[in-house]
Amino acid sequence: MRTSHKLLLIGTLYASEGLPFGFFTQALPVLLREAGSSLTEIGLTSLLALPWALKFLWAPLVDRFQLPGLGRRRSWIIPMQLCTAAVLAACAFYRPDDNLRVLMIVAAFCNLFAATLDVATDGLAVSLLKPSERGIGNGVQVAGYRVGMVISGGALLIVFSTIGWTASFLVMSGLILLFTVPVLLFREPPSARPARGGWSWQYAAVAGVLPWLLVVFFYKLSEAVGAGMVKPFLVDFGLSMAEIGWLVGTLGFGASLVGALLGGWLTARLGYYRAIILFGTLQALAIATFAMLAAAPDGRLLLYAVATFESLVSGMATAAVFTMMMDACRPGSEGNDYTVQACVFVIATGIAVGVSGFLADHVGWVLYFSISAITALLAILPIYLVWKRGGFRALRLNQDSAKTAIDS
């Protein structure tokens, strides 16, 4: 199968995941408030994302079971795509001002299907991509997901007043069906049998995995602390809502998209150890520059440049980390193993967001961004030290990676 065909397949599948997630986390709170929902009701919508944090519980089942004739990954991907499209179409007929409870239940099922789709898609991507293709493959993965989120969380919100609630959901449902076409045409090759010890806690017990999971956790934690308060900082800096929307939604999105693709391309050429150290250092530099801006808040043009640059290097670093996570998957348990790492990623982000607000509130912007930049640099140190000593043992679990290690 050609690399371009693999990238098209992966890109459309991750865009399918980003569509419902972007709508329910970004657009829905705005629409609920416009419909007169209370802040308490809007706050409870955050629980809709719970399947994304808990998907490691059923990830081993996705690895183990399949339908006859469909292939191991397609057995889950195709039904989940169709179920997601059906649920989105059902949402079209339950407006929040008519029956909020029913809408929330339907939305919860939609996220459950999308999270399960993510497990199968991750497993397919790990098994389908050769080690030399994983850098650019992860760039396309990140880009596809963000495109889906922007379509549903931004573009649909812009045209919502024109096309209305029903048409918006039917458009999303139609896009999911459109994105299903490549996987319907895809002939899945035979995959490795599920590895023994395929449950999440058994994966963490594999030699070398726990240290790697700790590195993933602290790397993402330190990076997300610095990025977690950028938007509130833009408000305090004096930017209007329109300026923030343009900076974050247009420049920021474009930069992160380019960063994901560029980061994937560079990771394939530099090797992921060199890439993550370089990208992580650039992230720390961007965060440190926010501290300089906080100390002398009079450079709006510089602020635009720094915020765009931070989005760019964030996309680059994400592509590099995801490439490393692929190599930490055992053949036969790719869906489960990648999902465990992704959940660690999500948990670290959630903790960082909570810590960042408390820290910024108590120490001020200058010290907050200074501390964040230092911790971002410190998070790179263990990666560098282990690399110089032969690399993480967990990153040699995947058989293909072991045969063609890119950082030998």
mmCIF file of C-alpha atoms in Angstrom:
data_model
loop_
_atom_site.group_PDB
_atom_site.id
_atom_site.type_symbol
_atom_site.label_atom_id
_atom_site.label_comp_id
_atom_site.label_asym_id
_atom_site.label_seq_id
_atom_site.Cartn_x
_atom_site.Cartn_y
_atom_site.Cartn_z
ATOM 1 C CA MET A 1 0.000 0.000 0.000
ATOM 2 C CA ARG A 2 1.410 3.384 -0.995
ATOM 3 C CA THR A 3 2.382 5.831 1.716
ATOM 4 C CA SER A 4 0.042 8.474 0.265
ATOM 5 C CA HIS A 5 -2.907 6.060 0.531
ATOM 6 C CA LYS A 6 -2.007 5.271 4.139
ATOM 7 C CA LEU A 7 -1.846 8.972 4.999
ATOM 8 C CA LEU A 8 -5.213 9.649 3.342
ATOM 9 C CA LEU A 9 -6.791 6.797 5.300
ATOM 10 C CA ILE A 10 -5.274 7.914 8.609
ATOM 11 C CA GLY A 11 -6.078 11.588 8.033
ATOM 12 C CA THR A 12 -9.765 10.965 7.323
ATOM 13 C CA LEU A 13 -10.165 8.624 10.308
ATOM 14 C CA TYR A 14 -8.668 11.122 12.738
ATOM 15 C CA ALA A 15 -10.757 13.910 11.225
ATOM 16 C CA SER A 16 -13.790 11.721 11.984
ATOM 17 C CA GLU A 17 -12.744 11.608 15.639
ATOM 18 C CA GLY A 18 -12.153 15.347 15.826
ATOM 19 C CA LEU A 19 -15.589 16.231 14.443
ATOM 20 C CA PRO A 20 -17.786 15.153 17.389
ATOM 21 C CA PHE A 21 -15.170 15.976 20.012
ATOM 22 C CA GLY A 22 -14.699 19.505 18.689
ATOM 23 C CA PHE A 23 -18.424 20.166 18.591
ATOM 24 C CA PHE A 24 -19.280 18.866 22.056
ATOM 25 C CA THR A 25 -16.302 20.531 23.779
ATOM 26 C CA GLN A 26 -16.179 23.870 21.946
ATOM 27 C CA ALA A 27 -19.395 24.690 20.095
ATOM 28 C CA LEU A 28 -22.018 23.050 22.317
ATOM 29 C CA PRO A 29 -21.351 25.184 25.447
ATOM 30 C CA VAL A 30 -21.861 28.325 23.367
ATOM 31 C CA LEU A 31 -25.083 27.007 21.826
ATOM 32 C CA LEU A 32 -26.430 25.876 25.202
ATOM 33 C CA ARG A 33 -25.843 29.311 26.697
ATOM 34 C CA GLU A 34 -27.536 30.943 23.739
ATOM 35 C CA ALA A 35 -30.500 28.595 24.328
ATOM 36 C CA GLY A 36 -30.765 29.720 27.963
ATOM 37 C CA SER A 37 -29.090 26.775 29.750
ATOM 38 C CA SER A 38 -27.638 27.487 33.188
ATOM 39 C CA LEU A 39 -23.887 27.576 33.809
ATOM 40 C CA THR A 40 -24.283 24.476 35.966
ATOM 41 C CA GLU A 41 -25.850 22.575 33.074
ATOM 42 C CA ILE A 42 -23.141 23.789 30.724
ATOM 43 C CA GLY A 43 -20.445 22.748 33.195
ATOM 44 C CA LEU A 44 -21.858 19.224 33.328
ATOM 45 C CA THR A 45 -21.271 18.854 29.583
ATOM 46 C CA SER A 46 -17.587 18.302 30.417
ATOM 47 C CA LEU A 47 -18.623 14.832 31.615
ATOM 48 C CA LEU A 48 -19.434 13.997 27.993
ATOM 49 C CA ALA A 49 -15.686 13.645 27.360
ATOM 50 C CA LEU A 50 -15.346 10.940 30.037
ATOM 51 C CA PRO A 51 -15.149 8.059 27.488
ATOM 52 C CA TRP A 52 -11.954 9.600 26.118
ATOM 53 C CA ALA A 53 -10.288 9.359 29.539
ATOM 54 C CA LEU A 54 -11.604 5.856 30.284
ATOM 55 C CA LYS A 55 -11.138 4.194 26.900
ATOM 56 C CA PHE A 56 -8.153 2.207 28.215
ATOM 57 C CA LEU A 57 -10.704 0.036 30.098
ATOM 58 C CA TRP A 58 -12.104 -1.519 26.918
ATOM 59 C CA ALA A 59 -9.097 -1.042 24.611
ATOM 60 C CA PRO A 60 -7.963 -4.689 25.113
ATOM 61 C CA LEU A 61 -11.348 -5.874 23.823
ATOM 62 C CA VAL A 62 -10.841 -3.858 20.651
ATOM 63 C CA ASP A 63 -7.492 -5.600 20.170
ATOM 64 C CA ARG A 64 -8.856 -9.094 20.813
ATOM 65 C CA PHE A 65 -12.177 -9.391 18.959
ATOM 66 C CA GLN A 66 -13.119 -8.969 15.308
ATOM 67 C CA LEU A 67 -15.968 -9.676 12.903
ATOM 68 C CA PRO A 68 -15.507 -12.357 10.232
ATOM 69 C CA GLY A 69 -14.429 -10.999 6.876
ATOM 70 C CA LEU A 70 -13.892 -7.356 7.914
ATOM 71 C CA GLY A 71 -10.393 -7.468 9.329
ATOM 72 C CA ARG A 72 -9.207 -6.827 12.858
ATOM 73 C CA ARG A 73 -9.348 -3.023 12.853
ATOM 74 C CA ARG A 74 -12.095 -2.517 10.283
ATOM 75 C CA SER A 75 -14.344 -4.710 12.466
ATOM 76 C CA TRP A 76 -14.436 -1.809 14.920
ATOM 77 C CA ILE A 77 -13.775 1.213 12.740
ATOM 78 C CA ILE A 78 -16.637 0.756 10.284
ATOM 79 C CA PRO A 79 -19.367 0.060 12.888
ATOM 80 C CA MET A 80 -18.163 2.926 15.086
ATOM 81 C CA GLN A 81 -18.144 5.302 12.111
ATOM 82 C CA LEU A 82 -21.678 4.311 11.167
ATOM 83 C CA CYS A 83 -22.910 4.513 14.769
ATOM 84 C CA THR A 84 -21.358 7.963 15.194
ATOM 85 C CA ALA A 85 -23.014 9.187 11.992
ATOM 86 C CA ALA A 86 -26.363 7.766 13.139
ATOM 87 C CA VAL A 87 -26.108 9.402 16.574
ATOM 88 C CA LEU A 88 -25.188 12.772 15.081
ATOM 89 C CA ALA A 89 -28.191 12.511 12.776
ATOM 90 C CA ALA A 90 -30.385 11.711 15.815
ATOM 91 C CA CYS A 91 -29.020 14.806 17.595
ATOM 92 C CA ALA A 92 -30.444 16.894 14.774
ATOM 93 C CA PHE A 93 -33.938 16.265 16.126
ATOM 94 C CA TYR A 94 -33.242 16.983 19.828
ATOM 95 C CA ARG A 95 -32.688 20.682 20.364
ATOM 96 C CA PRO A 96 -31.315 21.705 23.794
ATOM 97 C CA ASP A 97 -34.355 23.838 24.568
ATOM 98 C CA ASP A 98 -36.665 20.875 23.868
ATOM 99 C CA ASN A 99 -35.096 17.991 25.750
ATOM 100 C CA LEU A 100 -31.641 18.663 27.205
ATOM 101 C CA ARG A 101 -31.415 15.337 29.062
ATOM 102 C CA VAL A 102 -32.056 13.296 25.925
ATOM 103 C CA LEU A 103 -29.521 15.383 24.017
ATOM 104 C CA MET A 104 -26.858 14.753 26.678
ATOM 105 C CA ILE A 105 -27.475 10.995 26.586
ATOM 106 C CA VAL A 106 -27.222 10.955 22.798
ATOM 107 C CA ALA A 107 -24.048 13.059 22.948
ATOM 108 C CA ALA A 108 -22.516 10.702 25.534
ATOM 109 C CA PHE A 109 -23.067 7.744 23.210
ATOM 110 C CA CYS A 110 -21.531 9.723 20.366
ATOM 111 C CA ASN A 111 -18.365 10.287 22.400
ATOM 112 C CA LEU A 112 -18.320 6.622 23.432
ATOM 113 C CA PHE A 113 -18.374 5.539 19.792
ATOM 114 C CA ALA A 114 -15.741 8.123 18.816
ATOM 115 C CA ALA A 115 -13.423 7.111 21.686
ATOM 116 C CA THR A 116 -13.718 3.438 20.706
ATOM 117 C CA LEU A 117 -13.030 4.419 17.103
ATOM 118 C CA ASP A 118 -9.881 6.138 18.352
ATOM 119 C CA VAL A 119 -8.601 2.918 19.941
ATOM 120 C CA ALA A 120 -9.055 0.961 16.701
ATOM 121 C CA THR A 121 -7.631 3.772 14.567
ATOM 122 C CA ASP A 122 -4.547 4.079 16.767
ATOM 123 C CA GLY A 123 -3.994 0.338 16.489
ATOM 124 C CA LEU A 124 -4.392 0.472 12.710
ATOM 125 C CA ALA A 125 -1.975 3.392 12.378
ATOM 126 C CA VAL A 126 0.717 1.689 14.487
ATOM 127 C CA SER A 127 0.475 -1.599 12.576
ATOM 128 C CA LEU A 128 0.081 -0.017 9.127
ATOM 129 C CA LEU A 129 2.854 2.577 9.176
ATOM 130 C CA LYS A 130 6.452 1.506 8.678
ATOM 131 C CA PRO A 131 8.981 3.074 11.091
ATOM 132 C CA SER A 132 10.168 5.398 8.311
ATOM 133 C CA GLU A 133 6.563 6.552 7.766
ATOM 134 C CA ARG A 134 5.608 7.168 11.389
ATOM 135 C CA GLY A 135 6.957 10.702 11.590
ATOM 136 C CA ILE A 136 4.887 12.112 8.739
ATOM 137 C CA GLY A 137 2.050 9.732 9.679
ATOM 138 C CA ASN A 138 1.783 11.299 13.114
ATOM 139 C CA GLY A 139 1.921 14.746 11.574
ATOM 140 C CA VAL A 140 -1.087 13.835 9.424
ATOM 141 C CA GLN A 141 -2.777 12.281 12.477
ATOM 142 C CA VAL A 142 -2.512 15.490 14.521
ATOM 143 C CA ALA A 143 -3.453 17.646 11.532
ATOM 144 C CA GLY A 144 -6.482 15.523 10.640
ATOM 145 C CA TYR A 145 -7.804 15.580 14.187
ATOM 146 C CA ARG A 146 -7.458 19.342 14.432
ATOM 147 C CA VAL A 147 -9.135 19.850 11.069
ATOM 148 C CA GLY A 148 -12.121 17.857 12.347
ATOM 149 C CA MET A 149 -12.251 19.947 15.520
ATOM 150 C CA VAL A 150 -12.075 23.219 13.609
ATOM 151 C CA ILE A 151 -14.848 22.175 11.222
ATOM 152 C CA SER A 152 -17.244 21.282 14.045
ATOM 153 C CA GLY A 153 -16.068 23.615 16.795
ATOM 154 C CA GLY A 154 -15.435 26.697 14.663
ATOM 155 C CA ALA A 155 -16.739 26.661 11.112
ATOM 156 C CA LEU A 156 -20.134 25.183 11.978
ATOM 157 C CA LEU A 157 -20.514 27.673 14.815
ATOM 158 C CA ILE A 158 -19.931 30.523 12.371
ATOM 159 C CA VAL A 159 -22.647 29.364 9.966
ATOM 160 C CA PHE A 160 -24.967 27.989 12.657
ATOM 161 C CA SER A 161 -27.224 31.034 12.672
ATOM 162 C CA THR A 162 -27.749 30.591 8.939
ATOM 163 C CA ILE A 163 -28.267 26.833 8.561
ATOM 164 C CA GLY A 164 -29.652 26.034 12.037
ATOM 165 C CA TRP A 165 -29.377 23.168 14.523
ATOM 166 C CA THR A 166 -30.795 20.364 12.373
ATOM 167 C CA ALA A 167 -28.735 21.125 9.292
ATOM 168 C CA SER A 168 -25.530 21.490 11.366
ATOM 169 C CA PHE A 169 -25.841 17.993 12.802
ATOM 170 C CA LEU A 170 -26.833 16.502 9.470
ATOM 171 C CA VAL A 171 -23.728 18.095 7.920
ATOM 172 C CA MET A 172 -21.530 16.483 10.593
ATOM 173 C CA SER A 173 -23.239 13.140 10.068
ATOM 174 C CA GLY A 174 -22.712 13.412 6.312
ATOM 175 C CA LEU A 175 -19.031 14.256 6.779
ATOM 176 C CA ILE A 176 -18.544 11.193 8.975
ATOM 177 C CA LEU A 177 -20.046 9.036 6.217
ATOM 178 C CA LEU A 178 -17.812 10.723 3.648
ATOM 179 C CA PHE A 179 -14.745 10.063 5.807
ATOM 180 C CA THR A 180 -15.793 6.399 6.010
ATOM 181 C CA VAL A 181 -15.323 5.841 2.266
ATOM 182 C CA PRO A 182 -11.502 5.352 2.393
ATOM 183 C CA VAL A 183 -11.728 2.676 5.106
ATOM 184 C CA LEU A 184 -14.537 0.913 3.190
ATOM 185 C CA LEU A 185 -12.214 0.694 0.155
ATOM 186 C CA PHE A 186 -9.246 -0.364 2.288
ATOM 187 C CA ARG A 187 -8.222 -4.034 2.256
ATOM 188 C CA GLU A 188 -6.761 -4.676 5.676
ATOM 189 C CA PRO A 189 -3.720 -6.959 5.732
ATOM 190 C CA PRO A 190 -3.470 -9.735 8.350
ATOM 191 C CA SER A 191 -2.156 -8.436 11.687
ATOM 192 C CA ALA A 192 -0.238 -9.983 14.541
ATOM 193 C CA ARG A 193 -2.152 -12.000 17.116
ATOM 194 C CA PRO A 194 -2.940 -10.167 20.364
ATOM 195 C CA ALA A 195 -0.018 -10.243 22.760
ATOM 196 C CA ARG A 196 -0.296 -12.056 26.046
ATOM 197 C CA GLY A 197 -0.852 -9.713 28.948
ATOM 198 C CA GLY A 198 -2.937 -7.411 26.800
ATOM 199 C CA TRP A 199 -4.777 -5.629 29.606
ATOM 200 C CA SER A 200 -3.803 -2.070 30.467
ATOM 201 C CA TRP A 201 -2.291 -2.806 33.868
ATOM 202 C CA GLN A 202 -0.324 -5.720 32.402
ATOM 203 C CA TYR A 203 1.141 -3.446 29.753
ATOM 204 C CA ALA A 204 2.340 -1.056 32.463
ATOM 205 C CA ALA A 205 4.114 -4.007 34.128
ATOM 206 C CA VAL A 206 6.164 -4.843 31.019
ATOM 207 C CA ALA A 207 9.847 -4.146 31.589
ATOM 208 C CA GLY A 208 10.708 -0.578 30.610
ATOM 209 C CA VAL A 209 7.127 0.624 30.105
ATOM 210 C CA LEU A 210 6.493 2.285 33.464
ATOM 211 C CA PRO A 211 9.564 4.585 33.248
ATOM 212 C CA TRP A 212 8.455 5.563 29.762
ATOM 213 C CA LEU A 213 4.892 6.316 30.939
ATOM 214 C CA LEU A 214 6.314 8.514 33.698
ATOM 215 C CA VAL A 215 8.375 10.427 31.144
ATOM 216 C CA VAL A 216 5.297 10.915 28.931
ATOM 217 C CA PHE A 217 3.319 12.134 31.953
ATOM 218 C CA PHE A 218 5.861 14.664 33.197
ATOM 219 C CA TYR A 219 6.775 15.859 29.718
ATOM 220 C CA LYS A 220 3.159 16.642 28.872
ATOM 221 C CA LEU A 221 2.496 18.029 32.359
ATOM 222 C CA SER A 222 5.344 20.530 32.132
ATOM 223 C CA GLU A 223 4.457 21.544 28.570
ATOM 224 C CA ALA A 224 0.746 21.962 29.315
ATOM 225 C CA VAL A 225 1.324 24.064 32.442
ATOM 226 C CA GLY A 226 2.955 26.759 30.343
ATOM 227 C CA ALA A 227 0.376 26.595 27.558
ATOM 228 C CA GLY A 228 -2.621 26.299 29.889
ATOM 229 C CA MET A 229 -2.891 30.008 30.711
ATOM 230 C CA VAL A 230 -1.955 31.554 27.370
ATOM 231 C CA LYS A 231 -5.554 32.542 26.499
ATOM 232 C CA PRO A 232 -6.256 34.259 29.850
ATOM 233 C CA PHE A 233 -2.907 36.020 29.470
ATOM 234 C CA LEU A 234 -4.025 37.380 26.097
ATOM 235 C CA VAL A 235 -7.054 38.913 27.829
ATOM 236 C CA ASP A 236 -4.912 40.526 30.532
ATOM 237 C CA PHE A 237 -2.511 41.734 27.858
ATOM 238 C CA GLY A 238 -5.356 43.813 26.445
ATOM 239 C CA LEU A 239 -6.484 41.911 23.360
ATOM 240 C CA SER A 240 -10.144 42.078 22.460
ATOM 241 C CA MET A 241 -12.296 38.967 22.035
ATOM 242 C CA ALA A 242 -12.168 39.423 18.259
ATOM 243 C CA GLU A 243 -8.377 39.700 18.298
ATOM 244 C CA ILE A 244 -8.052 36.587 20.470
ATOM 245 C CA GLY A 245 -10.413 34.676 18.200
ATOM 246 C CA TRP A 246 -8.428 35.680 15.142
ATOM 247 C CA LEU A 247 -5.076 34.917 16.801
ATOM 248 C CA VAL A 248 -6.057 31.571 18.326
ATOM 249 C CA GLY A 249 -8.600 30.348 15.786
ATOM 250 C CA THR A 250 -6.862 31.446 12.604
ATOM 251 C CA LEU A 251 -3.149 32.054 13.108
ATOM 252 C CA GLY A 252 -2.881 29.575 15.963
ATOM 253 C CA PHE A 253 -4.738 26.803 14.161
ATOM 254 C CA GLY A 254 -2.801 27.341 10.936
ATOM 255 C CA ALA A 255 0.500 27.305 12.825
ATOM 256 C CA SER A 256 -0.360 24.129 14.748
ATOM 257 C CA LEU A 257 -1.415 22.438 11.518
ATOM 258 C CA VAL A 258 1.838 23.377 9.794
ATOM 259 C CA GLY A 259 3.745 22.437 12.950
ATOM 260 C CA ALA A 260 2.225 18.952 13.038
ATOM 261 C CA LEU A 261 3.129 18.261 9.409
ATOM 262 C CA LEU A 262 6.566 19.872 9.701
ATOM 263 C CA GLY A 263 7.246 18.097 12.980
ATOM 264 C CA GLY A 264 6.319 14.738 11.481
ATOM 265 C CA TRP A 265 8.574 15.356 8.485
ATOM 266 C CA LEU A 266 11.513 16.450 10.646
ATOM 267 C CA THR A 267 11.035 13.583 13.101
ATOM 268 C CA ALA A 268 11.447 11.086 10.261
ATOM 269 C CA ARG A 269 14.755 12.736 9.321
ATOM 270 C CA LEU A 270 16.251 13.708 12.673
ATOM 271 C CA GLY A 271 15.090 10.692 14.669
ATOM 272 C CA TYR A 272 12.583 11.174 17.439
ATOM 273 C CA TYR A 273 15.098 11.693 20.260
ATOM 274 C CA ARG A 274 16.779 14.596 18.516
ATOM 275 C CA ALA A 275 13.419 15.918 17.352
ATOM 276 C CA ILE A 276 11.722 15.929 20.772
ATOM 277 C CA ILE A 277 14.748 17.559 22.408
ATOM 278 C CA LEU A 278 14.842 20.268 19.723
ATOM 279 C CA PHE A 279 11.082 20.878 19.706
ATOM 280 C CA GLY A 280 10.878 20.820 23.506
ATOM 281 C CA THR A 281 13.650 23.399 23.768
ATOM 282 C CA LEU A 282 11.836 25.640 21.287
ATOM 283 C CA GLN A 283 8.644 25.292 23.358
ATOM 284 C CA ALA A 284 10.499 26.354 26.489
ATOM 285 C CA LEU A 285 11.892 29.344 24.581
ATOM 286 C CA ALA A 286 8.387 30.375 23.479
ATOM 287 C CA ILE A 287 7.070 30.128 27.051
ATOM 288 C CA ALA A 288 10.032 32.153 28.360
ATOM 289 C CA THR A 289 9.249 34.868 25.805
ATOM 290 C CA PHE A 290 5.748 35.160 27.288
ATOM 291 C CA ALA A 291 7.458 36.027 30.586
ATOM 292 C CA MET A 292 9.333 38.839 28.827
ATOM 293 C CA LEU A 293 6.089 40.134 27.343
ATOM 294 C CA ALA A 294 4.417 40.025 30.746
ATOM 295 C CA ALA A 295 7.244 42.140 32.177
ATOM 296 C CA ALA A 296 6.952 44.718 29.381
ATOM 297 C CA PRO A 297 3.404 44.499 27.947
ATOM 298 C CA ASP A 298 3.778 46.906 25.051
ATOM 299 C CA GLY A 299 4.692 44.706 22.088
ATOM 300 C CA ARG A 300 1.445 43.524 20.506
ATOM 301 C CA LEU A 301 3.096 42.528 17.234
ATOM 302 C CA LEU A 302 5.692 40.497 19.163
ATOM 303 C CA LEU A 303 2.875 38.853 21.138
ATOM 304 C CA TYR A 304 1.210 37.735 17.909
ATOM 305 C CA ALA A 305 4.511 36.293 16.699
ATOM 306 C CA VAL A 306 5.245 34.477 19.967
ATOM 307 C CA ALA A 307 1.726 33.007 20.285
ATOM 308 C CA THR A 308 1.870 31.774 16.690
ATOM 309 C CA PHE A 309 5.343 30.340 17.234
ATOM 310 C CA GLU A 310 4.174 28.528 20.387
ATOM 311 C CA SER A 311 1.335 26.897 18.426
ATOM 312 C CA LEU A 312 3.791 25.901 15.704
ATOM 313 C CA VAL A 313 6.297 24.167 18.013
ATOM 314 C CA SER A 314 3.495 22.603 20.066
ATOM 315 C CA GLY A 315 2.256 20.835 16.929
ATOM 316 C CA MET A 316 5.819 19.762 16.104
ATOM 317 C CA ALA A 317 6.422 18.316 19.576
ATOM 318 C CA THR A 318 3.093 16.474 19.602
ATOM 319 C CA ALA A 319 3.933 14.730 16.319
ATOM 320 C CA ALA A 320 7.327 13.643 17.706
ATOM 321 C CA VAL A 321 5.885 12.301 20.982
ATOM 322 C CA PHE A 322 3.160 10.378 19.150
ATOM 323 C CA THR A 323 5.820 8.776 16.943
ATOM 324 C CA MET A 324 7.678 7.603 20.057
ATOM 325 C CA MET A 325 4.426 6.261 21.507
ATOM 326 C CA MET A 326 3.893 4.109 18.413
ATOM 327 C CA ASP A 327 7.249 2.411 18.942
ATOM 328 C CA ALA A 328 6.283 1.621 22.537
ATOM 329 C CA CYS A 329 3.459 -0.676 21.374
ATOM 330 C CA ARG A 330 3.699 -4.467 21.331
ATOM 331 C CA PRO A 331 2.759 -6.196 18.073
ATOM 332 C CA GLY A 332 -0.753 -7.528 18.503
ATOM 333 C CA SER A 333 -1.714 -5.056 21.268
ATOM 334 C CA GLU A 334 -1.215 -1.783 19.410
ATOM 335 C CA GLY A 335 -4.671 -0.403 20.195
ATOM 336 C CA ASN A 336 -4.438 -1.096 23.926
ATOM 337 C CA ASP A 337 -0.815 -0.009 24.338
ATOM 338 C CA TYR A 338 -1.185 3.234 22.424
ATOM 339 C CA THR A 339 -4.423 4.006 24.257
ATOM 340 C CA VAL A 340 -2.764 3.615 27.673
ATOM 341 C CA GLN A 341 -0.113 6.136 26.646
ATOM 342 C CA ALA A 342 -2.728 8.500 25.188
ATOM 343 C CA CYS A 343 -4.731 8.370 28.446
ATOM 344 C CA VAL A 344 -1.578 9.287 30.389
ATOM 345 C CA PHE A 345 -1.278 12.215 27.973
ATOM 346 C CA VAL A 346 -4.875 13.312 28.665
ATOM 347 C CA ILE A 347 -4.560 12.949 32.455
ATOM 348 C CA ALA A 348 -1.361 14.999 32.495
ATOM 349 C CA THR A 349 -3.068 17.735 30.473
ATOM 350 C CA GLY A 350 -6.043 17.844 32.853
ATOM 351 C CA ILE A 351 -3.821 18.134 35.927
ATOM 352 C CA ALA A 352 -1.704 20.799 34.259
ATOM 353 C CA VAL A 353 -4.732 22.960 33.429
ATOM 354 C CA GLY A 354 -5.837 22.884 37.073
ATOM 355 C CA VAL A 355 -2.350 23.616 38.406
ATOM 356 C CA SER A 356 -1.661 26.402 35.895
ATOM 357 C CA GLY A 357 -4.586 28.545 37.042
ATOM 358 C CA PHE A 358 -3.639 28.210 40.720
ATOM 359 C CA LEU A 359 0.024 28.964 40.007
ATOM 360 C CA ALA A 360 -0.636 32.003 37.805
ATOM 361 C CA ASP A 361 -3.090 33.392 40.360
ATOM 362 C CA HIS A 362 -0.554 33.293 43.176
ATOM 363 C CA VAL A 363 2.766 34.242 41.555
ATOM 364 C CA GLY A 364 1.801 36.550 38.673
ATOM 365 C CA TRP A 365 2.432 36.258 34.967
ATOM 366 C CA VAL A 366 6.188 36.901 34.877
ATOM 367 C CA LEU A 367 7.115 34.315 37.495
ATOM 368 C CA TYR A 368 4.477 31.893 36.213
ATOM 369 C CA PHE A 369 5.861 31.795 32.671
ATOM 370 C CA SER A 370 9.439 31.729 33.993
ATOM 371 C CA ILE A 371 8.716 28.683 36.162
ATOM 372 C CA SER A 372 6.865 27.039 33.268
ATOM 373 C CA ALA A 373 9.815 27.545 30.911
ATOM 374 C CA ILE A 374 12.245 26.043 33.426
ATOM 375 C CA THR A 375 10.049 22.985 34.048
ATOM 376 C CA ALA A 376 9.660 22.504 30.285
ATOM 377 C CA LEU A 377 13.438 22.350 29.959
ATOM 378 C CA LEU A 378 13.790 20.013 32.942
ATOM 379 C CA ALA A 379 11.272 17.613 31.368
ATOM 380 C CA ILE A 380 13.633 17.180 28.396
ATOM 381 C CA LEU A 381 16.599 16.218 30.601
ATOM 382 C CA PRO A 382 15.602 12.587 31.354
ATOM 383 C CA ILE A 383 14.863 12.001 27.653
ATOM 384 C CA TYR A 384 18.343 13.250 26.761
ATOM 385 C CA LEU A 385 20.085 11.207 29.478
ATOM 386 C CA VAL A 386 18.294 7.962 28.621
ATOM 387 C CA TRP A 387 18.933 8.499 24.911
ATOM 388 C CA LYS A 388 22.681 8.816 25.533
ATOM 389 C CA ARG A 389 22.581 5.574 27.527
ATOM 390 C CA GLY A 390 20.967 3.593 24.740
ATOM 391 C CA GLY A 391 17.370 4.809 24.667
ATOM 392 C CA PHE A 392 14.161 3.758 26.360
ATOM 393 C CA ARG A 393 13.638 0.018 26.464
ATOM 394 C CA ALA A 394 9.909 0.509 25.893
ATOM 395 C CA LEU A 395 10.573 2.120 22.525
ATOM 396 C CA ARG A 396 11.985 -1.176 21.254
ATOM 397 C CA LEU A 397 8.814 -3.169 21.942
ATOM 398 C CA ASN A 398 7.496 -2.879 18.419
ATOM 399 C CA GLN A 399 9.162 -5.491 16.252
ATOM 400 C CA ASP A 400 9.490 -3.281 13.203
ATOM 401 C CA SER A 401 11.061 -0.537 15.261
ATOM 402 C CA ALA A 402 13.505 -2.987 16.783
ATOM 403 C CA LYS A 403 14.674 -4.023 13.308
ATOM 404 C CA THR A 404 15.052 -0.481 11.946
ATOM 405 C CA ALA A 405 15.643 1.760 14.944
ATOM 406 C CA ILE A 406 15.890 5.312 13.754
ATOM 407 C CA ASP A 407 18.134 6.462 16.592
ATOM 408 C CA SER A 408 20.665 3.654 16.861
#
